[in-house]
XYZ file of C-alpha atoms in Angstrom:
488
model
C 81.417 1.379 35.115
C 79.090 -2.402 35.414
C 80.291 -4.569 32.576
C 76.309 -5.827 32.267
C 74.687 -2.681 31.125
C 75.408 -1.097 27.680
C 77.565 2.656 27.207
C 75.318 5.454 25.818
C 77.027 8.530 24.767
C 75.144 12.200 24.552
C 76.431 15.073 22.434
C 74.726 17.955 23.229
C 76.155 21.750 23.723
C 72.958 23.161 25.778
C 73.527 21.811 28.827
C 70.428 21.592 30.138
C 69.192 19.294 27.173
C 72.018 17.086 28.289
C 71.116 16.743 31.689
C 67.312 16.173 31.061
C 68.548 13.210 28.181
C 70.581 11.742 30.994
C 68.382 11.782 33.870
C 65.988 9.562 31.109
C 68.893 7.519 30.058
C 70.754 6.610 32.762
C 68.525 4.302 34.957
C 68.710 1.545 32.143
C 72.073 2.784 30.601
C 75.828 3.724 31.369
C 75.596 7.121 30.503
C 78.663 9.454 28.913
C 78.108 12.564 28.309
C 79.943 15.696 26.246
C 79.661 19.010 25.041
C 81.016 18.771 21.455
C 81.842 16.777 18.826
C 85.582 17.275 19.800
C 85.167 16.191 23.463
C 82.796 12.827 22.351
C 85.612 12.034 20.035
C 87.823 12.092 22.988
C 85.754 9.681 24.928
C 84.960 7.653 21.652
C 88.860 6.478 21.721
C 89.293 5.908 25.623
C 85.510 4.627 26.700
C 83.648 1.102 24.707
C 80.747 2.825 23.436
C 77.484 1.252 21.999
C 75.297 4.201 20.484
C 75.734 8.023 20.314
C 73.154 9.955 20.629
C 73.620 13.856 19.190
C 71.729 16.727 18.774
C 71.728 17.835 15.000
C 72.872 21.529 15.598
C 76.106 22.512 17.399
C 78.292 26.056 16.899
C 80.968 24.235 15.610
C 79.528 21.390 13.214
C 76.466 19.484 12.297
C 75.105 16.436 13.957
C 75.261 14.549 10.947
C 79.032 15.484 10.359
C 80.018 14.174 13.612
C 78.481 10.969 12.996
C 79.664 10.856 9.795
C 83.485 10.943 11.392
C 82.502 8.464 13.977
C 81.097 5.983 11.056
C 84.639 5.733 9.670
C 86.319 5.435 13.115
C 83.935 3.455 14.836
C 81.610 1.532 12.173
C 80.144 -0.358 15.014
C 78.694 2.439 17.023
C 75.221 2.721 16.582
C 74.804 6.019 15.569
C 70.990 8.261 16.572
C 70.438 12.203 15.716
C 67.975 14.471 17.728
C 66.463 17.283 15.896
C 64.376 19.790 16.178
C 64.239 20.059 12.350
C 62.271 18.038 9.960
C 63.654 19.249 6.333
C 63.534 15.496 4.684
C 67.241 16.767 3.163
C 68.693 16.613 6.297
C 67.053 13.271 7.343
C 68.373 11.793 3.530
C 71.937 13.188 4.314
C 72.013 11.731 7.386
C 71.417 8.081 6.393
C 73.878 8.679 3.007
C 76.934 10.369 4.996
C 76.532 9.039 8.166
C 74.263 5.931 8.438
C 72.422 7.126 11.157
C 70.219 3.977 13.316
C 67.525 6.182 13.572
C 65.939 10.619 13.279
C 64.424 11.403 16.732
C 63.251 14.775 16.681
C 62.313 17.205 19.070
C 59.725 17.616 21.460
C 60.779 13.951 21.914
C 59.222 11.705 24.550
C 60.598 9.694 27.309
C 59.538 6.538 26.252
C 60.285 6.314 22.580
C 63.793 7.803 23.331
C 64.011 5.015 26.042
C 62.514 2.317 23.336
C 65.249 4.072 20.653
C 68.455 3.093 22.569
C 67.492 0.235 23.849
C 66.531 -1.022 20.478
C 70.377 -0.007 19.204
C 72.233 -1.283 22.186
C 70.098 -4.471 21.426
C 71.209 -4.699 17.873
C 74.475 -3.371 18.556
C 74.312 -7.118 21.051
C 73.500 -9.023 18.258
C 75.785 -7.728 15.298
C 78.832 -8.582 17.852
C 77.665 -12.145 18.376
C 76.687 -12.530 14.740
C 80.610 -11.723 13.747
C 81.905 -14.186 16.986
C 79.630 -17.099 15.376
C 80.810 -15.952 12.036
C 84.140 -16.920 13.286
C 82.933 -20.101 15.480
C 81.398 -21.947 12.035
C 84.344 -21.181 9.594
C 84.526 -25.282 10.020
C 86.365 -27.758 7.276
C 83.995 -29.401 4.707
C 84.739 -32.980 6.479
C 82.524 -31.282 9.472
C 80.244 -29.842 7.804
C 79.342 -32.908 5.866
C 79.388 -34.626 9.361
C 76.524 -32.929 10.600
C 74.598 -32.641 7.345
C 74.698 -36.608 7.705
C 73.678 -35.956 11.264
C 70.646 -33.973 10.108
C 69.643 -36.152 7.428
C 69.705 -39.505 10.435
C 67.858 -37.610 12.722
C 65.155 -36.580 10.316
C 64.752 -40.037 9.208
C 64.471 -41.453 12.732
C 61.285 -38.621 13.347
C 59.632 -39.934 10.561
C 60.089 -43.187 11.186
C 56.206 -44.809 10.730
C 57.137 -46.200 14.530
C 57.699 -42.947 15.079
C 53.991 -42.018 14.585
C 51.924 -41.238 17.437
C 48.914 -43.912 17.103
C 47.013 -46.498 19.248
C 48.249 -50.088 18.641
C 45.953 -51.878 16.514
C 44.185 -48.371 15.371
C 42.781 -47.168 11.313
C 46.481 -45.130 11.466
C 48.437 -48.737 10.918
C 46.859 -49.460 7.653
C 47.664 -45.644 6.677
C 51.062 -46.423 7.925
C 51.622 -50.057 5.823
C 50.358 -48.126 3.070
C 53.199 -45.472 3.137
C 55.821 -48.560 4.221
C 54.407 -50.421 0.869
C 54.124 -47.020 -1.320
C 56.822 -44.660 -0.437
C 59.982 -46.943 -2.456
C 58.114 -45.683 -5.485
C 58.436 -42.789 -7.544
C 54.461 -42.799 -7.772
C 52.434 -39.245 -7.190
C 50.440 -39.720 -3.971
C 46.919 -38.062 -3.010
C 46.258 -37.150 0.510
C 43.045 -36.885 1.735
C 41.114 -35.969 4.742
C 40.068 -32.953 7.179
C 42.197 -30.329 8.151
C 44.336 -31.037 11.186
C 44.758 -34.974 10.704
C 48.184 -34.923 9.908
C 48.623 -34.566 5.605
C 51.819 -32.641 5.946
C 53.651 -35.673 8.251
C 52.737 -38.207 6.486
C 53.809 -36.633 2.928
C 57.443 -36.135 5.280
C 57.124 -39.667 6.257
C 56.779 -40.389 2.391
C 59.799 -38.629 1.586
C 61.906 -39.574 4.350
C 60.722 -43.063 4.115
C 62.121 -43.753 0.072
C 65.736 -43.417 -1.932
C 64.659 -39.585 -2.339
C 65.651 -39.154 1.738
C 68.736 -37.505 1.050
C 67.376 -34.937 -1.299
C 65.135 -31.585 -0.158
C 61.375 -31.494 0.930
C 60.007 -28.805 -0.162
C 56.407 -28.074 1.207
C 53.880 -24.976 -0.397
C 50.011 -24.120 0.342
C 48.043 -23.607 -3.041
C 45.501 -22.251 -1.153
C 44.140 -18.699 -1.664
C 47.328 -17.714 -3.398
C 47.070 -16.159 -6.820
C 48.010 -17.154 -9.866
C 50.516 -15.309 -10.578
C 52.241 -15.436 -7.307
C 51.485 -19.371 -6.779
C 53.401 -19.636 -10.551
C 56.146 -17.450 -9.566
C 56.794 -19.484 -5.860
C 56.224 -23.041 -7.713
C 58.104 -22.538 -10.963
C 60.404 -19.092 -10.247
C 61.228 -15.890 -12.077
C 62.962 -13.564 -14.545
C 64.325 -10.566 -13.102
C 61.644 -7.814 -14.694
C 59.464 -10.421 -15.197
C 56.305 -8.500 -12.861
C 56.309 -5.850 -10.677
C 58.305 -6.245 -8.388
C 60.287 -8.646 -9.259
C 63.676 -6.991 -8.695
C 65.992 -10.452 -8.420
C 65.498 -13.802 -10.776
C 64.099 -16.140 -8.290
C 64.289 -20.041 -8.170
C 61.450 -21.747 -7.878
C 60.564 -24.801 -5.316
C 59.815 -27.211 -8.609
C 63.811 -26.797 -9.297
C 64.771 -26.381 -5.448
C 62.697 -30.108 -4.197
C 64.719 -31.960 -7.401
C 65.752 -34.939 -6.384
C 63.504 -34.804 -3.428
C 59.751 -34.216 -3.372
C 57.310 -31.261 -3.481
C 54.524 -30.943 -1.359
C 51.248 -28.966 -2.637
C 49.188 -28.865 0.047
C 45.336 -27.988 -0.676
C 45.544 -28.775 -3.791
C 42.366 -28.161 -4.455
C 41.615 -24.584 -3.967
C 43.931 -23.599 -7.790
C 41.806 -22.032 -10.617
C 41.104 -23.913 -13.338
C 44.349 -21.749 -15.402
C 46.899 -22.487 -13.100
C 45.546 -25.980 -13.356
C 46.787 -26.230 -16.855
C 49.996 -24.676 -16.150
C 50.388 -27.821 -13.614
C 49.120 -30.505 -15.454
C 51.826 -29.771 -17.974
C 54.557 -29.497 -15.798
C 53.474 -32.978 -14.067
C 53.157 -34.105 -18.003
C 56.861 -32.769 -18.938
C 58.691 -32.834 -16.584
C 60.334 -28.932 -17.112
C 59.299 -25.938 -15.954
C 59.608 -22.071 -17.523
C 59.893 -19.426 -15.072
C 57.710 -16.409 -15.031
C 59.751 -14.147 -17.628
C 61.910 -17.079 -19.987
C 61.776 -18.365 -22.533
C 63.770 -21.740 -21.332
C 62.481 -24.837 -19.849
C 64.547 -26.137 -16.801
C 64.465 -30.302 -16.779
C 62.972 -31.226 -12.531
C 62.942 -34.662 -11.352
C 60.614 -34.448 -8.361
C 58.183 -36.376 -6.841
C 54.380 -34.754 -6.200
C 52.893 -35.423 -3.177
C 49.803 -33.461 -2.929
C 46.704 -32.977 -0.335
C 43.683 -31.957 0.395
C 40.253 -31.507 2.672
C 37.714 -31.448 -0.250
C 36.838 -33.760 -2.296
C 38.124 -33.653 -5.655
C 35.518 -35.971 -7.158
C 32.857 -33.912 -6.495
C 35.121 -30.661 -7.820
C 35.673 -32.295 -10.664
C 31.157 -32.609 -10.969
C 30.801 -28.958 -10.164
C 33.710 -28.355 -12.921
C 36.183 -27.138 -10.129
C 38.691 -29.369 -11.374
C 40.460 -30.683 -14.270
C 40.119 -35.009 -14.004
C 43.205 -35.284 -16.311
C 44.818 -33.083 -13.413
C 43.377 -35.399 -10.431
C 44.620 -38.515 -12.094
C 48.186 -37.132 -12.535
C 48.359 -36.530 -8.459
C 46.250 -39.594 -7.605
C 47.984 -42.604 -8.688
C 47.742 -43.829 -5.352
C 45.286 -41.879 -2.669
C 45.469 -41.712 0.638
C 42.834 -41.213 3.029
C 43.418 -40.306 6.823
C 41.019 -40.516 8.884
C 39.753 -37.011 11.411
C 39.567 -37.698 15.199
C 36.428 -38.586 15.845
C 37.225 -42.403 13.646
C 39.435 -42.941 16.199
C 38.851 -42.070 20.270
C 41.497 -44.792 20.996
C 44.055 -43.135 19.664
C 43.042 -39.974 21.569
C 44.518 -41.016 25.054
C 47.951 -41.377 23.086
C 48.034 -38.444 21.875
C 46.913 -36.473 24.121
C 49.997 -37.686 26.290
C 52.350 -37.239 23.580
C 51.337 -33.498 23.441
C 51.161 -33.263 26.870
C 55.010 -34.019 26.994
C 55.214 -31.894 24.300
C 54.313 -28.921 25.865
C 55.818 -29.848 29.374
C 59.378 -29.619 27.845
C 57.836 -26.331 26.002
C 56.715 -24.503 28.788
C 59.028 -25.990 31.078
C 55.997 -26.857 33.481
C 55.333 -30.138 34.749
C 52.270 -32.083 35.611
C 51.677 -35.245 36.303
C 49.729 -36.304 33.596
C 45.889 -36.899 32.432
C 42.909 -37.710 34.472
C 40.623 -40.387 33.871
C 38.097 -38.483 33.568
C 39.602 -35.926 31.613
C 40.926 -38.728 29.006
C 36.849 -40.077 28.882
C 35.521 -36.960 28.186
C 38.590 -36.188 25.133
C 37.299 -39.182 23.783
C 33.077 -37.795 24.299
C 34.253 -35.151 22.119
C 33.890 -35.055 18.447
C 37.149 -32.670 17.780
C 36.266 -30.627 14.476
C 39.434 -28.874 13.783
C 40.853 -32.837 14.714
C 44.834 -33.343 16.303
C 45.434 -29.593 15.746
C 42.533 -28.777 17.892
C 43.495 -31.353 20.662
C 47.070 -29.474 20.174
C 45.671 -26.688 21.579
C 43.315 -27.732 24.185
C 46.081 -29.872 25.797
C 48.611 -26.494 26.125
C 45.468 -24.030 26.724
C 44.969 -26.628 29.771
C 49.022 -26.693 30.614
C 49.192 -23.748 31.155
C 46.450 -23.131 33.199
C 46.717 -25.818 35.263
C 47.350 -25.145 39.501
C 47.924 -28.333 40.392
C 49.476 -31.684 39.556
C 46.956 -33.595 37.242
C 44.748 -31.827 34.278
C 41.290 -32.532 34.992
C 38.351 -32.395 33.268
C 37.696 -28.987 35.109
C 40.093 -27.333 33.135
C 38.014 -28.456 29.725
C 36.712 -25.757 27.501
C 33.405 -24.837 28.404
C 32.114 -25.120 25.058
C 34.330 -28.750 24.841
C 32.693 -29.693 27.938
C 29.380 -29.425 26.770
C 29.336 -31.028 23.967
C 31.368 -33.927 25.474
C 29.088 -34.480 28.082
C 26.122 -34.166 25.505
C 28.018 -37.583 24.477
C 28.450 -41.447 24.800
C 31.462 -42.752 24.890
C 33.218 -44.312 22.164
C 31.912 -47.872 20.537
C 29.270 -47.833 23.926
C 25.202 -47.665 22.642
C 22.979 -44.642 23.839
C 22.055 -44.858 27.476
C 18.960 -46.177 28.522
C 18.491 -43.684 30.723
C 19.466 -40.839 28.492
C 16.725 -38.287 27.535
C 15.935 -38.724 24.088
C 16.898 -34.481 23.704
C 20.376 -35.634 25.427
C 20.722 -37.746 22.279
C 18.984 -35.613 19.635
C 21.448 -33.271 21.073
C 24.491 -35.187 20.882
C 23.538 -36.369 17.039
C 23.021 -32.410 16.182
C 26.821 -31.525 17.615
C 28.451 -34.033 15.667
C 26.892 -32.908 12.519
C 27.279 -29.362 13.012
C 31.126 -29.964 13.907
C 32.041 -32.348 10.566
C 29.593 -29.816 8.595
C 31.281 -26.919 9.389
C 34.413 -28.377 9.297
C 33.790 -29.624 5.893
C 33.169 -26.389 4.727
C 35.620 -24.508 5.933
C 33.464 -23.051 8.607
C 31.303 -21.091 5.738
C 28.319 -20.365 7.818
C 26.606 -19.375 4.957
C 27.005 -22.956 2.893
C 26.576 -24.867 6.018
C 23.451 -23.707 6.308
C 22.134 -24.154 3.149
C 23.541 -27.648 2.900
C 21.475 -28.033 6.344
C 18.684 -26.221 5.709
C 18.979 -24.350 8.286
C 19.250 -19.943 7.809
C 22.197 -18.358 9.180
C 20.722 -17.114 12.540
C 19.294 -19.979 13.205
C 23.382 -21.766 12.488
C 24.878 -19.033 14.360
C 22.319 -19.622 17.612
C 22.866 -23.857 17.653
C 26.811 -23.007 17.283
C 26.751 -20.574 19.992
C 24.663 -22.671 22.607
C 26.981 -26.345 21.771
C 29.937 -24.054 22.402
C 31.348 -24.742 18.795
C 34.302 -22.888 17.980
C 36.368 -22.711 15.393
C 40.219 -24.368 16.089
C 42.496 -21.199 15.948
C 46.546 -21.340 15.015
C 48.152 -23.201 12.221
C 50.802 -25.654 13.797
C 52.929 -27.719 11.431
C 53.657 -31.189 11.576
C 51.221 -32.288 14.036
C 50.880 -36.358 14.552
C 47.830 -37.422 13.369
């Protein structure tokens, strides 16, 4: 038998049924057959079998009784039953007594059978690999300490301020200087900026350049999460505190004890939860849901938002006292359209990362492509740039990424814009200049309103239909994906 193909044992007292099963599986698996439970056990004692597929109704025994014996003698073998009866009692009995992997009803479909047996073989292989890895990872305490220290050192290197991808002399230099000045001190920091500008990257930089770098860094996105769930995530809960709380849970504040907690999208939390968070920040302790005991925590809080919290305070949606607790230092990350000099550096960085991830190589980016990338307004910021570079690399058939690979919407918008830092062309028509300005205003307003068309239309004095028509005309597209840890 080929050692590269898994072995499946088929057990059925009906020869015709056994033959049909064999024809279905023999192209992908090594197949053994038995017409009785006794014969099947003899084969199991002699052969290395990964999966047993048996009929439920057999003269001398049932499939469940047979697989129960298999479970006792060969517990690693995956067990599957085929039956024309769907009695729930049989199914429950099979699960409890025989530990069956899957219950297949007649008439079965060949594709379903192939998929089920294939998944069972894959699970068997994973179980064996897990056992081997468990043996290999029985290391001494000293070895584990060495590995942990190496991992910490690697994280510190990855989040050094001089490792943040940016152009020399660009706007991010001032941001990095401020991070370097603030990081060593236990002072709360509020990161502001549009989505995709790299707020989590700088939160990690604050942590790994501080004296807390050897302690945990934990992150939580607070946006669009119900209060009870968010409270459970951050503060923990006791078993039975609410429906579904079947075990005690340690909250992220406790998990981050001694380190840093990053609260992303802090502007999205409700007023009611803001009160609870304010107390934790003031008192330095948390009370898990369902518990009467408070627990002391020592954490540094870094928060982030793409909203204007000053506006939220003025409109009564955010507590002023919580704002001052979070924003002892405010650090604003400029959008990509305000630092076009960073675009070539970031584009090449993301191209190198994409080539390594996809196993596909090109020589680089054409000058024309770089020019067009710098003309585009990038409403999705670095995240959108990363996605576009990855898409172009996948679509590229040549040795270089050129402007012809750009998404049509990006290419059209870029063609309407002037190069960064230049004066409007004297030969450019008034219509082209107005369109370029309109594209920039639309993109910025949509991003600030998180692509809520009703709010954007109201702010710009347009109808919703009119706004949709302009979005389609200029090829504006909402940034896709939720990639983390992008360079800014």
